[in-house]
CSV table of C-alpha atoms in Angstrom, one decimal:
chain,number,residue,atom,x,y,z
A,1,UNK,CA,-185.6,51.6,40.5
A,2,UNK,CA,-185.5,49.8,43.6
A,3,UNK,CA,-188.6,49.5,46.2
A,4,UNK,CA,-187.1,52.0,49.3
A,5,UNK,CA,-189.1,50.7,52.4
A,6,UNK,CA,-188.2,53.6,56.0
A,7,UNK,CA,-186.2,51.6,58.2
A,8,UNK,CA,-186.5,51.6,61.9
A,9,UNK,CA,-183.9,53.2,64.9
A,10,UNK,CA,-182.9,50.0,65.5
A,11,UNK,CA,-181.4,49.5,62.2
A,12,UNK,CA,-180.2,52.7,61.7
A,13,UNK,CA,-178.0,52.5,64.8
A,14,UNK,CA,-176.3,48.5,64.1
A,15,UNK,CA,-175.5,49.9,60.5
A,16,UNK,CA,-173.5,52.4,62.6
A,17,UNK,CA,-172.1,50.1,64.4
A,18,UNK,CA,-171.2,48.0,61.3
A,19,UNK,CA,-169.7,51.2,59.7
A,20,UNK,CA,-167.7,51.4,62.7
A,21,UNK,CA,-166.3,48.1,62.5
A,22,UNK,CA,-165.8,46.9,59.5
A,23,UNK,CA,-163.5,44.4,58.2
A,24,UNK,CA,-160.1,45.0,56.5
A,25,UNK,CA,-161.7,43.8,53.0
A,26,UNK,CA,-164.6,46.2,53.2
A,27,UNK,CA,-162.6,48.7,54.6
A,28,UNK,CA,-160.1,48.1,51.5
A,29,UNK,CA,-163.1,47.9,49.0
A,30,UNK,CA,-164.7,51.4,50.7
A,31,UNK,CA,-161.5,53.1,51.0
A,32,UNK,CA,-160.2,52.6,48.2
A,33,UNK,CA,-162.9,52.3,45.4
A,34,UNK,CA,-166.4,52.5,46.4
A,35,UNK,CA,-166.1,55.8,48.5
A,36,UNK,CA,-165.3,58.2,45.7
A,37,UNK,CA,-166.8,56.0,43.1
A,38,UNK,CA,-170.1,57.2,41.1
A,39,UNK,CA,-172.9,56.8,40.6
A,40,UNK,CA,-172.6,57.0,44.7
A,41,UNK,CA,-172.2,53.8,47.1
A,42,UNK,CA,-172.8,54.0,50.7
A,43,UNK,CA,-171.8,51.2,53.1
A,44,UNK,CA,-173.9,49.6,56.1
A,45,UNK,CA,-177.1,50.6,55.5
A,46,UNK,CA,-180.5,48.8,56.3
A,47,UNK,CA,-183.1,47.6,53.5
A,48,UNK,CA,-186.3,46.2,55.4
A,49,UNK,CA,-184.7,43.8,58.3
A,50,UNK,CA,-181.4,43.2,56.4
A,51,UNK,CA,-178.0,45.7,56.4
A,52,UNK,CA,-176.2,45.4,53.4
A,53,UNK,CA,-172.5,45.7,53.2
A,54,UNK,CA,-172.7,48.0,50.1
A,55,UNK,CA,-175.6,49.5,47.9
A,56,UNK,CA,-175.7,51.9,44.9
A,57,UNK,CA,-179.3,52.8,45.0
A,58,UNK,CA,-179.4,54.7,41.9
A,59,UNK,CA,-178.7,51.5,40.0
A,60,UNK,CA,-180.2,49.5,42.4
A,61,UNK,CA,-177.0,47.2,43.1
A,62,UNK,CA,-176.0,45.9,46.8
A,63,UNK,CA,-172.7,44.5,46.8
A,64,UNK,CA,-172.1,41.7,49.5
A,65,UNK,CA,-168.6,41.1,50.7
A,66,UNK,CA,-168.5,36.7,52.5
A,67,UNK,CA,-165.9,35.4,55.0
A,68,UNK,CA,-166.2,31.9,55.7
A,69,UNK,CA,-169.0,32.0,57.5
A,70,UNK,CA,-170.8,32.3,54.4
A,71,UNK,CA,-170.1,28.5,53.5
A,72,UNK,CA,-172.0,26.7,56.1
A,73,UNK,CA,-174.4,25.2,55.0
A,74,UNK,CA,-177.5,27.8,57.6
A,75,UNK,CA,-175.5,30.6,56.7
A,76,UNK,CA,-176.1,29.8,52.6
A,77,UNK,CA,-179.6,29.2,53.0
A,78,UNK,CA,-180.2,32.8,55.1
A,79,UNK,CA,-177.5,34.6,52.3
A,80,UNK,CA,-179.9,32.9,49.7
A,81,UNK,CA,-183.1,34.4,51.4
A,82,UNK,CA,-181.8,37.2,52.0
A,83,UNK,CA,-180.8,37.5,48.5
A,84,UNK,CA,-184.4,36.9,47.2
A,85,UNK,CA,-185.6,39.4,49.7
A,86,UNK,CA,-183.7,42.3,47.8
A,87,UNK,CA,-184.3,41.1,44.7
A,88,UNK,CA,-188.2,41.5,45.1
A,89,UNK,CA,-186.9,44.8,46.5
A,90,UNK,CA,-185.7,45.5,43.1
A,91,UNK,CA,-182.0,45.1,44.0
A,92,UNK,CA,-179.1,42.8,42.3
A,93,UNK,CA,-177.2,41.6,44.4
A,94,UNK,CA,-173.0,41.1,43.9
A,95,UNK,CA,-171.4,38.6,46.2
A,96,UNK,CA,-167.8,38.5,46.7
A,97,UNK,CA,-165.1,36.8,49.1
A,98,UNK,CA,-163.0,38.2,51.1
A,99,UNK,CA,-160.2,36.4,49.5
A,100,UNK,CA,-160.9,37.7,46.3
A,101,UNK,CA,-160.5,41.2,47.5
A,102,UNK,CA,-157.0,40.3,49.0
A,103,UNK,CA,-155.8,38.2,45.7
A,104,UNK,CA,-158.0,40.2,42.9
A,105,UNK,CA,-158.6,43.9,43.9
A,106,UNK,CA,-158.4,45.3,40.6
A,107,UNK,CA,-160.7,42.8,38.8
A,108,UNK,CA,-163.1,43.0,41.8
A,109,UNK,CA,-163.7,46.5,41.2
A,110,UNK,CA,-164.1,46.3,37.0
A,111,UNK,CA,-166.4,43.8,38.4
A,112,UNK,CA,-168.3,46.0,40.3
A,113,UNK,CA,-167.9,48.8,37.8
A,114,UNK,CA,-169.6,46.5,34.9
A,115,UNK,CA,-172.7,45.8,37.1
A,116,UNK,CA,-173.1,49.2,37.6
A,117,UNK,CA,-173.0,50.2,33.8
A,118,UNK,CA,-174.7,46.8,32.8
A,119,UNK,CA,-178.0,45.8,34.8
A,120,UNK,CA,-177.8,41.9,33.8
A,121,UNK,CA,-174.6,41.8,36.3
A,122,UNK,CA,-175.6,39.8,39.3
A,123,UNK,CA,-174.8,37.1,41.3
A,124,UNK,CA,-171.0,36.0,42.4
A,125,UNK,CA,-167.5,37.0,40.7
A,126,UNK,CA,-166.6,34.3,38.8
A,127,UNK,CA,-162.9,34.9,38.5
A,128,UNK,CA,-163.2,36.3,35.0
């Protein structure tokens, strides 16, 4: 089970913001999967200094959703530490593009719904 560390005000109130304005894909990935899915997701929400898009804590599984952003070459290495951080958290990490949720919604979700009946599923989609 993963490591649940308190969080400060701070972080509480920019996941609130994040909740608040969201993009279409994770809008379309919490509307219409991940909000009525169980085990239960929530969305925005802080784990030590980082806010994860999505996170399913009783199976320890944060889902990330990357624009293109996510390709530069800073924005890898933080997404990589980042990564590392919640893993010695106890967390896998999913990451996903944006693109994929607009071309391969379905898939994306069996995806997600593997990982969170089979706890060697980490890492990005593959397209498979």
């Amino acid at each position: 089970m993963a490591n649940h560390r308190p969080y400060s005000s701070l972080a509480m109130e920019r996941a609130k913001e994040l909740r608040h304005d969201m993009t279409r894909q994770e809008c379309h990935l919490w509307y219409d999967f991940l909000r009525d899915y169980r085990p239960k997701f929530y969305r925005q929400r802080p784990i030590g200094h980082y806010i994860v898009d999505f996170v399913c804590p009783s199976v320890a599984l944060v889902v990330e959703l990357d624009g293109e952003q996510h390709y530069e070459e800073e924005q890898l290495k933080h997404d990589e530490q980042r990564t590392i951080y919640l893993s010695l958290q106890g967390y896998r990490v999913l990451r996903l593009i944006n693109a994929d949720i607009n071309q391969n919604f379905d898939a994306i979700c069996e995806f997600i719904d593997q990982a969170v009946h089979d706890d060697s599923i980490q890492g990005r989609w593959n397209g498979q």
